[in-house]
Amino acid sequence: MQYGFGVDVGGTSIKLGLFSQDGTLMEKWEIPTHTEHGGERILPEIAEAIEACMQKRGLCKEQILGIGIGVPGPVDDRGNVNCCVNLNWGVFNLHDALGILTGMKVKAGNDANVAALGEHFAGGGKGSESSLLVTIGTGVGGGFVLHDQVMNGAHGVAGEIGHIVVNRDEPLYCTCGKRGCVEQYASANGIVRVTNKRLSESDTPSSLRDFPKLSCKDVFYCAEQGDSLAKDILEQTYDYLGEAIADACCILDPELVILGGGVSKAGQVLLDGIHRHYQAYMFHACKHTRFALASLGNDAGIYGGFKLILG
Amino acid sequence: MQYGFGVDVGGTSIKLGLFSQDGTLMEKWEIPTHTEHGGERILPEIAEAIEACMQKRGLCKEQILGIGIGVPGPVDDRGNVNCCVNLNWGVFNLHDALGILTGMKVKAGNDANVAALGEHFAGGGKGSESSLLVTIGTGVGGGFVLHDQVMNGAHGVAGEIGHIVVNRDEPLYCTCGKRGCVEQYASANGIVRVTNKRLSESDTPSSLRDFPKLSCKDVFYCAEQGDSLAKDILEQTYDYLGEAIADACCILDPELVILGGGVSKAGQVLLDGIHRHYQAYMFHACKHTRFALASLGNDAGIYGGFKLILG
């Protein structure tokens, strides 16, 4: 029996998974991310964690197909990393660096793209030929998978759906340096920002005013309870996301759109809302493109990492 | 020596090319498109034209790699055509239909996507790993090529950059049924429409008023001569195209953007204008994505058709 490792590197923790060749997750665990000193401990600690797992299970290197790893930054097809700000990483080749430490084959990708591969392969996209994952979390990200291959792009940033411009009149800058990106309105942070702005601009009565420190979840809760302002804010959110996803689908024409990320825990109400606005922004041929919710949650990254190795 | 045919079916004429295996165009010619009676004569006449060419040159079927064909409508990876309005075609499998008539291998694609493959393989995109062709003509279309494969999409409409929404406040409908598509402003028809609207809305003096029936070329000419209104209209055109291309590049992250179609004959001034606005709408990682002009003109479709057959 052969095995493979999937690794998902985040700013605070690193998720690891051991998979058998047939895609079964045998074991998963986490280690903390040490970002100090240019993040120099991150790769040696991943190598140690993998070595410890193999020792515990009596696995030898010949039984391991390799290590697939997703990191929060641009990664090109050759494994070149170009600054992962959250890890304090600069520019280097991740295939070589982790390969030397472990003596195993390494395949790396951007975390959102690797998660898209995971959902495509083992989650909400299972069985489809092509899928676009849209992750709505702290930010808005995404990844596109076609024929089991995730698209990385020439600069390792393909699938950045969060930075499609939906409001040409926005005075504030997005973290990416542009203005009017969908992420500025429809991410968890964006929804809270828009809500606080709307509350401060008027005296409209709203149960949203009862929360001393408002979260994105509160906005969904209030809308569910019938609060008009909260409903209106979410309708606008769905409209922006519907437009951005329709723009992406004009270009990619995927079989399936998968909604993931923390905000997607709102479930069917979010899916229905986005889909309604998507249809208004989409031409006939793609009006009935299927929408689904992501199903792997925080494990999408390790599943995708393993799939990178399977090829 | 082996050969292949590239065919580009338009609403008024069909372009055909005979290529040698190494990609040299040996001969090209055109036949009229007969769209009456559901376009039933189109495929038999293509088969006849190919047969006549082979007879003239003394070529036998064993020497022909196959026929690659681009048609004006959605075509999926399996050759299924879903209504080519301009040809009066309904739903059928083009691989099978033309294959039966010729006894040769057939590969079909959407005309814009096939042209993108042609420019990638033998024109402005030669040598690049991935390229996005944006055709600015009567409409705005496009196609994306990655690792020598053109992306067709699940419904055969991938690369439809012309229908990215750039103006949420547009009251008029685009031919696609949406409102505010970039094609409504930045195609040849769109530029003329916008210009006539601007002229009727004000009394601003402009040399554009001297043309009894204004064409897109006239707008470029007046701008070149220093006419303020014409310059202003083109600046807005470049802005809309810059935004739409930046949105597409967030998703695809191509190595190269190629500008083609009739309007691209304006040349460097158009390229510089679009590129300037693109940069304002693009985040750091893709700010320096290369832009080039298409170089195959009306032959892009036959080159792409031949490349479809090469695989």
Tab-separated table of N, CA and C in Angstrom, chain B residues 3-91:
chain	number	residue	atom	x	y	z
B	3	TYR	N	-0.335	16.366	-43.784
B	3	TYR	CA	-0.975	17.681	-43.909
B	3	TYR	C	-2.212	17.748	-43.021
B	4	GLY	N	-2.725	18.965	-42.841
B	4	GLY	CA	-3.972	19.126	-42.107
B	4	GLY	C	-4.732	20.333	-42.638
B	5	PHE	N	-6.043	20.328	-42.425
B	5	PHE	CA	-6.858	21.461	-42.860
B	5	PHE	C	-7.344	22.274	-41.649
B	6	GLY	N	-7.318	23.600	-41.817
B	6	GLY	CA	-7.934	24.497	-40.837
B	6	GLY	C	-9.100	25.197	-41.518
B	7	VAL	N	-10.272	25.222	-40.855
B	7	VAL	CA	-11.474	25.812	-41.452
B	7	VAL	C	-12.083	26.804	-40.470
B	8	ASP	N	-12.455	27.980	-40.968
B	8	ASP	CA	-13.046	29.019	-40.120
B	8	ASP	C	-14.375	29.441	-40.756
B	9	VAL	N	-15.474	29.032	-40.106
B	9	VAL	CA	-16.794	29.274	-40.688
B	9	VAL	C	-17.362	30.598	-40.172
B	10	GLY	N	-17.580	31.550	-41.091
B	10	GLY	CA	-18.201	32.818	-40.719
B	10	GLY	C	-19.593	32.906	-41.319
B	11	GLY	N	-20.311	33.961	-40.989
B	11	GLY	CA	-21.681	34.103	-41.462
B	11	GLY	C	-21.792	34.369	-42.958
B	12	THR	N	-20.737	34.926	-43.583
B	12	THR	CA	-20.811	35.207	-45.023
B	12	THR	C	-19.809	34.381	-45.838
B	13	SER	N	-18.655	34.046	-45.253
B	13	SER	CA	-17.715	33.202	-46.000
B	13	SER	C	-17.027	32.209	-45.082
B	14	ILE	N	-16.527	31.156	-45.707
B	14	ILE	CA	-15.804	30.100	-44.990
B	14	ILE	C	-14.360	30.145	-45.471
B	15	LYS	N	-13.433	30.306	-44.536
B	15	LYS	CA	-12.012	30.318	-44.890
B	15	LYS	C	-11.444	28.925	-44.689
B	16	LEU	N	-10.638	28.479	-45.647
B	16	LEU	CA	-10.004	27.163	-45.541
B	16	LEU	C	-8.506	27.316	-45.743
B	17	GLY	N	-7.728	26.489	-45.052
B	17	GLY	CA	-6.279	26.513	-45.212
B	17	GLY	C	-5.735	25.100	-45.212
B	18	LEU	N	-4.760	24.862	-46.079
B	18	LEU	CA	-4.047	23.584	-46.067
B	18	LEU	C	-2.682	23.845	-45.441
B	19	PHE	N	-2.349	23.074	-44.428
B	19	PHE	CA	-1.079	23.249	-43.722
B	19	PHE	C	-0.239	21.982	-43.836
B	20	SER	N	1.073	22.159	-43.950
B	20	SER	CA	1.937	20.985	-43.826
B	20	SER	C	2.145	20.733	-42.338
B	21	GLN	N	2.574	19.541	-42.028
B	21	GLN	CA	2.705	19.080	-40.641
B	21	GLN	C	3.477	20.058	-39.740
B	22	ASP	N	4.470	20.738	-40.326
B	22	ASP	CA	5.303	21.654	-39.536
B	22	ASP	C	4.632	23.011	-39.321
B	23	GLY	N	3.377	23.157	-39.746
B	23	GLY	CA	2.641	24.395	-39.480
B	23	GLY	C	2.729	25.440	-40.573
B	24	THR	N	3.331	25.081	-41.710
B	24	THR	CA	3.403	26.044	-42.827
B	24	THR	C	2.076	26.075	-43.577
B	25	LEU	N	1.556	27.296	-43.779
B	25	LEU	CA	0.325	27.461	-44.551
B	25	LEU	C	0.682	27.311	-46.034
B	26	MET	N	0.194	26.223	-46.686
B	26	MET	CA	0.541	25.921	-48.082
B	26	MET	C	-0.371	26.674	-49.035
B	27	GLU	N	-1.631	26.837	-48.618
B	27	GLU	CA	-2.627	27.409	-49.517
B	27	GLU	C	-3.822	27.826	-48.680
B	28	LYS	N	-4.434	28.964	-49.030
B	28	LYS	CA	-5.681	29.325	-48.354
B	28	LYS	C	-6.669	29.867	-49.359
B	29	TRP	N	-7.937	29.613	-49.103
B	29	TRP	CA	-8.974	30.088	-50.020
B	29	TRP	C	-10.299	30.233	-49.262
B	30	GLU	N	-11.287	30.831	-49.943
B	30	GLU	CA	-12.583	31.055	-49.297
B	30	GLU	C	-13.711	30.531	-50.161
B	31	ILE	N	-14.789	30.115	-49.514
B	31	ILE	CA	-16.023	29.779	-50.242
B	31	ILE	C	-17.165	30.515	-49.533
B	32	PRO	N	-18.267	30.793	-50.232
B	32	PRO	CA	-19.362	31.502	-49.562
B	32	PRO	C	-20.097	30.591	-48.571
B	33	THR	N	-20.680	31.204	-47.541
B	33	THR	CA	-21.466	30.448	-46.558
B	33	THR	C	-22.933	30.486	-46.987
B	34	HIS	N	-23.515	29.338	-47.240
B	34	HIS	CA	-24.944	29.274	-47.582
B	34	HIS	C	-25.740	28.926	-46.333
B	35	THR	N	-26.372	29.937	-45.762
B	35	THR	CA	-27.033	29.728	-44.466
B	35	THR	C	-28.504	29.333	-44.609
B	36	GLU	N	-29.042	29.359	-45.863
B	36	GLU	CA	-30.468	29.037	-46.032
B	36	GLU	C	-30.740	27.557	-45.719
B	37	HIS	N	-32.016	27.245	-45.496
B	37	HIS	CA	-32.452	25.882	-45.147
B	37	HIS	C	-31.655	25.314	-43.968
B	38	GLY	N	-31.601	26.054	-42.897
B	38	GLY	CA	-30.922	25.571	-41.686
B	38	GLY	C	-29.426	25.367	-41.890
B	39	GLY	N	-28.853	26.049	-42.874
B	39	GLY	CA	-27.411	25.942	-43.111
B	39	GLY	C	-26.984	24.546	-43.521
B	40	GLU	N	-27.899	23.801	-44.193
B	40	GLU	CA	-27.634	22.376	-44.475
B	40	GLU	C	-26.541	22.158	-45.529
B	41	ARG	N	-26.247	23.195	-46.331
B	41	ARG	CA	-25.221	23.019	-47.372
B	41	ARG	C	-23.805	23.278	-46.859
B	42	ILE	N	-23.705	23.880	-45.667
B	42	ILE	CA	-22.381	24.329	-45.191
B	42	ILE	C	-21.372	23.173	-45.097
B	43	LEU	N	-21.723	22.122	-44.398
B	43	LEU	CA	-20.757	21.033	-44.200
B	43	LEU	C	-20.468	20.269	-45.503
B	44	PRO	N	-21.488	19.931	-46.311
B	44	PRO	CA	-21.175	19.274	-47.597
B	44	PRO	C	-20.253	20.139	-48.463
B	45	GLU	N	-20.448	21.451	-48.438
B	45	GLU	CA	-19.600	22.299	-49.281
B	45	GLU	C	-18.169	22.399	-48.744
B	46	ILE	N	-18.021	22.319	-47.443
B	46	ILE	CA	-16.659	22.270	-46.874
B	46	ILE	C	-15.988	20.951	-47.317
B	47	ALA	N	-16.747	19.862	-47.205
B	47	ALA	CA	-16.206	18.548	-47.598
B	47	ALA	C	-15.786	18.552	-49.075
B	48	GLU	N	-16.634	19.132	-49.919
B	48	GLU	CA	-16.304	19.221	-51.358
B	48	GLU	C	-15.039	20.047	-51.593
B	49	ALA	N	-14.940	21.175	-50.918
B	49	ALA	CA	-13.791	22.067	-51.098
B	49	ALA	C	-12.501	21.361	-50.698
B	50	ILE	N	-12.570	20.594	-49.621
B	50	ILE	CA	-11.387	19.859	-49.145
B	50	ILE	C	-11.026	18.745	-50.127
B	51	GLU	N	-12.037	18.038	-50.577
B	51	GLU	CA	-11.862	16.958	-51.554
B	51	GLU	C	-11.202	17.508	-52.841
B	52	ALA	N	-11.704	18.659	-53.310
B	52	ALA	CA	-11.175	19.277	-54.538
B	52	ALA	C	-9.703	19.662	-54.365
B	53	CYS	N	-9.369	20.204	-53.215
B	53	CYS	CA	-7.981	20.595	-52.924
B	53	CYS	C	-7.067	19.372	-52.919
B	54	MET	N	-7.540	18.291	-52.310
B	54	MET	CA	-6.732	17.067	-52.235
B	54	MET	C	-6.514	16.484	-53.626
B	55	GLN	N	-7.580	16.481	-54.428
B	55	GLN	CA	-7.460	15.951	-55.797
B	55	GLN	C	-6.440	16.755	-56.596
B	56	LYS	N	-6.575	18.086	-56.506
B	56	LYS	CA	-5.685	18.987	-57.246
B	56	LYS	C	-4.215	18.721	-56.909
B	57	ARG	N	-3.969	18.442	-55.613
B	57	ARG	CA	-2.596	18.243	-55.151
B	57	ARG	C	-2.187	16.783	-55.127
B	58	GLY	N	-3.110	15.901	-55.504
B	58	GLY	CA	-2.796	14.478	-55.491
B	58	GLY	C	-2.545	13.929	-54.095
B	59	LEU	N	-3.313	14.446	-53.111
B	59	LEU	CA	-3.153	13.968	-51.728
B	59	LEU	C	-4.179	12.871	-51.440
B	60	CYS	N	-3.746	11.846	-50.691
B	60	CYS	CA	-4.698	10.812	-50.300
B	60	CYS	C	-5.034	10.959	-48.816
B	61	LYS	N	-6.129	10.333	-48.400
B	61	LYS	CA	-6.622	10.480	-47.022
B	61	LYS	C	-5.569	10.131	-45.970
B	62	GLU	N	-4.732	9.159	-46.278
B	62	GLU	CA	-3.718	8.717	-45.316
B	62	GLU	C	-2.700	9.818	-45.013
B	63	GLN	N	-2.619	10.791	-45.917
B	63	GLN	CA	-1.662	11.888	-45.699
B	63	GLN	C	-2.254	13.033	-44.865
B	64	ILE	N	-3.557	12.938	-44.584
B	64	ILE	CA	-4.236	14.047	-43.900
B	64	ILE	C	-4.440	13.723	-42.419
B	65	LEU	N	-3.896	14.578	-41.555
B	65	LEU	CA	-4.032	14.391	-40.109
B	65	LEU	C	-5.463	14.618	-39.663
B	66	GLY	N	-6.167	15.503	-40.352
B	66	GLY	CA	-7.558	15.767	-39.996
B	66	GLY	C	-7.952	17.196	-40.325
B	67	ILE	N	-9.161	17.555	-39.879
B	67	ILE	CA	-9.737	18.873	-40.153
B	67	ILE	C	-10.089	19.533	-38.818
B	68	GLY	N	-9.543	20.710	-38.585
B	68	GLY	CA	-9.910	21.483	-37.389
B	68	GLY	C	-10.798	22.630	-37.817
B	69	ILE	N	-11.901	22.839	-37.111
B	69	ILE	CA	-12.900	23.797	-37.600
B	69	ILE	C	-13.452	24.677	-36.469
B	70	GLY	N	-13.510	25.958	-36.744
B	70	GLY	CA	-14.092	26.908	-35.794
B	70	GLY	C	-15.430	27.402	-36.315
B	71	VAL	N	-16.430	27.455	-35.452
B	71	VAL	CA	-17.774	27.911	-35.855
B	71	VAL	C	-18.287	28.967	-34.876
B	72	PRO	N	-19.164	29.883	-35.375
B	72	PRO	CA	-19.614	30.993	-34.531
B	72	PRO	C	-20.735	30.613	-33.573
B	73	GLY	N	-20.392	29.884	-32.514
B	73	GLY	CA	-21.375	29.488	-31.507
B	73	GLY	C	-20.702	28.595	-30.485
B	74	PRO	N	-21.445	28.180	-29.452
B	74	PRO	CA	-20.861	27.328	-28.419
B	74	PRO	C	-20.577	25.911	-28.931
B	75	VAL	N	-19.396	25.405	-28.638
B	75	VAL	CA	-19.010	24.027	-28.989
B	75	VAL	C	-18.293	23.439	-27.773
B	76	ASP	N	-18.708	22.271	-27.335
B	76	ASP	CA	-18.015	21.689	-26.176
B	76	ASP	C	-16.865	20.777	-26.631
B	77	ASP	N	-16.144	20.221	-25.637
B	77	ASP	CA	-14.959	19.409	-25.938
B	77	ASP	C	-15.269	18.213	-26.834
B	78	ARG	N	-16.503	17.752	-26.790
B	78	ARG	CA	-16.874	16.549	-27.564
B	78	ARG	C	-17.382	16.885	-28.966
B	79	GLY	N	-17.375	18.197	-29.314
B	79	GLY	CA	-17.812	18.595	-30.657
B	79	GLY	C	-19.299	18.880	-30.763
B	80	ASN	N	-20.004	18.917	-29.621
B	80	ASN	CA	-21.435	19.231	-29.652
B	80	ASN	C	-21.646	20.721	-29.887
B	81	VAL	N	-22.387	21.032	-30.944
B	81	VAL	CA	-22.715	22.406	-31.294
B	81	VAL	C	-24.087	22.712	-30.723
B	82	ASN	N	-24.212	23.887	-30.080
B	82	ASN	CA	-25.495	24.251	-29.479
B	82	ASN	C	-25.988	25.564	-30.084
B	83	CYS	N	-26.576	25.483	-31.266
B	83	CYS	CA	-27.157	26.642	-31.973
B	83	CYS	C	-26.110	27.677	-32.414
B	84	CYS	N	-25.788	27.680	-33.701
B	84	CYS	CA	-25.004	28.786	-34.268
B	84	CYS	C	-26.014	29.674	-34.979
B	85	VAL	N	-26.459	30.725	-34.310
B	85	VAL	CA	-27.547	31.572	-34.814
B	85	VAL	C	-27.236	32.086	-36.220
B	86	ASN	N	-26.001	32.550	-36.442
B	86	ASN	CA	-25.641	33.137	-37.735
B	86	ASN	C	-25.617	32.125	-38.879
B	87	LEU	N	-25.568	30.839	-38.553
B	87	LEU	CA	-25.531	29.805	-39.598
B	87	LEU	C	-26.871	29.090	-39.713
B	88	ASN	N	-27.810	29.447	-38.826
B	88	ASN	CA	-29.116	28.769	-38.733
B	88	ASN	C	-28.975	27.306	-38.311
B	89	TRP	N	-27.905	27.002	-37.599
B	89	TRP	CA	-27.691	25.629	-37.141
B	89	TRP	C	-28.387	25.398	-35.792
B	90	GLY	N	-28.847	24.173	-35.600
B	90	GLY	CA	-29.437	23.781	-34.323
B	90	GLY	C	-28.421	23.045	-33.471
B	91	VAL	N	-28.840	21.909	-32.935
B	91	VAL	CA	-27.998	21.142	-32.021
B	91	VAL	C	-27.569	19.838	-32.707
